[in-house]
Short mmCIF file of C-alpha atoms in Angstrom, two decimals:
data_model
loop_
_atom_site.label_atom_id
_atom_site.label_comp_id
_atom_site.label_asym_id
_atom_site.label_seq_id
_atom_site.Cartn_x
_atom_site.Cartn_y
_atom_site.Cartn_z
CA MET A 14 20.36 8.10 -0.30
CA ILE A 15 18.34 5.27 -1.68
CA ALA A 16 19.74 1.91 -0.27
CA GLU A 17 21.29 -0.50 -3.10
CA ILE A 18 19.40 -4.02 -3.27
CA GLY A 19 21.49 -6.60 -5.45
CA LYS A 20 21.99 -10.62 -5.94
CA LEU A 21 23.53 -13.06 -4.09
CA THR A 22 25.16 -16.86 -4.50
CA ASP A 23 23.12 -17.27 -1.64
CA GLY A 24 20.31 -14.97 -1.39
CA TYR A 25 19.78 -10.90 -2.00
CA ILE A 26 21.13 -7.39 0.04
CA VAL A 27 19.75 -4.51 0.55
CA LYS A 28 22.65 -1.72 1.26
CA PHE A 29 22.04 1.49 3.01
CA GLU A 30 25.18 4.12 3.35
CA ARG A 31 25.30 7.46 5.53
CA GLU A 32 27.84 9.49 6.11
CA PHE A 33 28.15 12.23 9.55
CA PRO A 34 30.16 14.74 10.33
CA TYR A 35 30.02 12.64 13.98
CA THR A 36 32.81 10.49 16.23
CA VAL A 37 32.56 6.68 15.29
CA GLU A 38 31.43 6.81 19.15
CA GLU A 39 28.18 9.27 18.60
CA VAL A 40 27.54 6.69 15.94
CA TRP A 41 28.02 3.60 18.10
CA SER A 42 26.46 5.38 20.78
CA VAL A 43 23.35 6.21 19.01
CA LEU A 44 22.73 2.40 17.19
CA THR A 45 23.61 1.01 20.89
CA GLU A 46 22.90 2.69 24.26
CA ASN A 47 18.56 1.92 24.38
CA SER A 48 18.23 5.93 25.46
CA LYS A 49 19.03 6.73 22.11
CA LEU A 50 17.91 3.62 20.07
CA LYS A 51 14.41 3.94 21.24
CA LYS A 52 13.93 6.69 19.21
CA TRP A 53 15.61 5.59 16.12
CA MET A 54 13.83 2.41 16.21
CA SER A 55 11.50 2.27 18.84
CA ASN A 56 10.74 -1.99 19.07
CA LEU A 57 14.07 -3.04 19.15
CA GLN A 58 16.11 -2.96 23.18
CA ILE A 59 19.25 -3.94 23.57
CA GLU A 60 19.34 -6.33 26.83
CA SER A 61 22.64 -7.93 26.83
CA LEU A 62 25.45 -5.87 24.18
CA LYS A 63 27.71 -8.71 23.24
CA THR A 64 28.02 -11.73 20.97
CA GLY A 65 25.74 -13.91 22.32
CA GLY A 66 23.89 -11.55 23.64
CA ILE A 67 20.11 -10.26 23.06
CA ILE A 68 17.88 -8.19 21.58
CA LYS A 69 13.74 -7.70 22.43
CA PHE A 70 11.90 -6.45 19.54
CA ASP A 71 9.00 -5.20 21.21
CA MET A 72 5.88 -6.62 18.61
CA MET A 73 3.62 -3.58 20.65
CA ASP A 74 0.85 -6.23 21.66
CA GLY A 75 2.07 -6.53 25.25
CA SER A 76 5.17 -9.93 23.25
CA PHE A 77 8.14 -9.85 22.36
CA ILE A 78 10.80 -11.60 19.81
CA ASN A 79 14.35 -12.46 21.37
CA ILE A 80 16.81 -11.21 18.33
CA ASP A 81 20.20 -12.76 18.44
CA ILE A 82 23.25 -10.41 18.29
CA LEU A 83 26.06 -12.66 15.73
CA GLU A 84 28.43 -10.31 16.56
CA CYS A 85 29.68 -7.31 18.57
CA GLN A 86 33.03 -5.34 18.10
CA LEU A 87 32.46 -2.11 20.57
CA ASN A 88 32.12 0.82 17.65
CA SER A 89 33.10 -1.58 15.58
CA VAL A 90 30.32 -3.75 14.47
CA LEU A 91 26.88 -4.56 15.76
CA GLU A 92 24.89 -7.79 13.64
CA PHE A 93 21.78 -9.53 14.60
CA THR A 94 18.92 -12.06 13.28
CA TRP A 95 16.21 -10.49 11.72
CA ASP A 96 13.35 -13.31 11.66
CA LYS A 97 15.51 -15.83 8.41
CA ASP A 98 17.21 -12.76 7.72
CA ARG A 99 20.19 -10.49 8.97
CA VAL A 100 21.41 -6.92 9.72
CA ARG A 101 24.76 -5.27 9.87
CA PHE A 102 25.54 -1.94 11.11
CA GLU A 103 30.10 -1.45 10.45
CA ILE A 104 31.20 2.40 11.01
CA TYR A 105 34.11 3.75 9.40
CA LYS A 106 36.12 6.06 10.73
CA GLU A 107 36.69 8.59 7.86
CA GLU A 108 38.59 12.07 7.29
CA ASN A 109 35.48 14.34 7.78
CA GLY A 110 33.41 12.56 10.11
CA THR A 111 31.63 8.29 10.15
CA LEU A 112 30.43 6.12 7.16
CA LEU A 113 27.43 3.69 8.79
CA LEU A 114 26.65 0.89 6.46
CA LEU A 115 23.78 -0.87 7.40
CA LYS A 116 23.77 -4.03 5.25
CA GLU A 117 20.43 -6.74 5.38
CA TYR A 118 20.95 -9.93 3.87
CA ILE A 119 18.07 -11.55 3.16
CA HIS A 120 17.72 -14.89 1.77
CA GLU A 121 13.92 -14.83 -0.30
CA LEU A 122 12.58 -11.45 -1.65
CA THR A 123 9.07 -10.94 -0.61
CA ASP A 124 5.80 -8.43 -1.26
CA HIS A 125 7.22 -7.95 2.40
CA THR A 126 10.73 -7.07 1.54
CA PRO A 127 9.93 -3.12 0.26
CA ARG A 128 8.42 -2.85 3.33
CA ASP A 129 11.37 -3.75 5.46
CA VAL A 130 13.82 -1.68 3.65
CA ALA A 131 11.55 1.01 3.41
CA GLY A 132 11.07 1.26 6.81
CA TRP A 133 15.33 0.68 7.53
CA HIS A 134 15.28 3.74 5.48
CA ILE A 135 12.73 5.57 7.62
CA CYS A 136 14.66 4.70 11.14
CA LEU A 137 17.97 6.06 9.38
CA ASN A 138 17.14 9.62 9.11
CA LEU A 139 15.37 9.79 11.96
CA PHE A 140 19.18 7.74 13.01
CA SER A 141 21.09 11.28 12.09
CA CYS A 142 18.57 13.17 13.86
CA VAL A 143 19.36 12.34 16.78
CA LEU A 144 22.79 12.94 15.98
CA GLU A 145 21.74 16.01 14.78
CA GLY A 146 20.18 16.49 19.16
CA GLU A 147 16.40 16.82 17.27
CA GLU A 148 13.48 14.29 17.64
CA LYS A 149 11.40 13.28 15.03
CA GLU A 150 8.53 10.70 15.28
CA PHE A 151 8.04 7.86 12.26
CA SER A 152 5.91 9.56 9.56
CA LYS A 153 3.60 6.61 7.77
CA ASN A 154 2.83 9.46 4.72
CA GLU A 155 7.45 9.26 4.32
CA TRP A 156 7.27 5.55 4.38
CA GLN A 157 4.13 5.14 1.77
CA GLN A 158 6.48 7.53 -0.22
CA TRP A 159 9.75 4.94 -0.31
CA PHE A 160 7.52 1.45 0.17
CA GLU A 161 6.72 2.27 -3.38
CA ILE A 162 10.02 3.38 -4.70
CA TYR A 163 11.62 0.20 -2.80
CA LYS A 164 8.83 -2.53 -4.38
CA GLY A 165 9.39 -0.73 -7.45
CA LYS A 166 13.36 -1.48 -7.22
CA ILE A 167 12.45 -4.84 -5.33
CA HIS A 168 10.34 -6.03 -8.78
CA GLU A 169 13.64 -5.20 -11.36
CA VAL A 170 15.52 -7.63 -9.67
CA ARG A 171 13.48 -10.43 -8.70
CA GLY A 172 13.03 -10.26 -12.56
#
């Protein structure tokens, strides 16, 4: 599913929704257990899973950036800083499984924004694969296709 991109009073929001035929606990484990996290977002490693905790972002050049966890509620919410912005995952139990929401709160849309959004799109596809017990690589070709789509969507929102 393609992300919704909208204007807020103090910036913008990018919202992804994914429904999974898995339990809240299974979805939470893929989101927060490092052995599973690295299969869909290889740059991230959770150091301390709690509000006020730290996620390490591997720059892939030998250096790391600390990401602050702003909110962590077991099996429910994980929110953290993302450069000058915020990323929030919310998990909801549904009749036939679980709803995962990914919201990125962006203070300013830039030429880099569609790159990030396309990246999140591919990562969520990989997230689904991890839940299904599959492992896939990040596809640059698929990313390029989504980048072009999101570049157009963001251009529309910017006006």
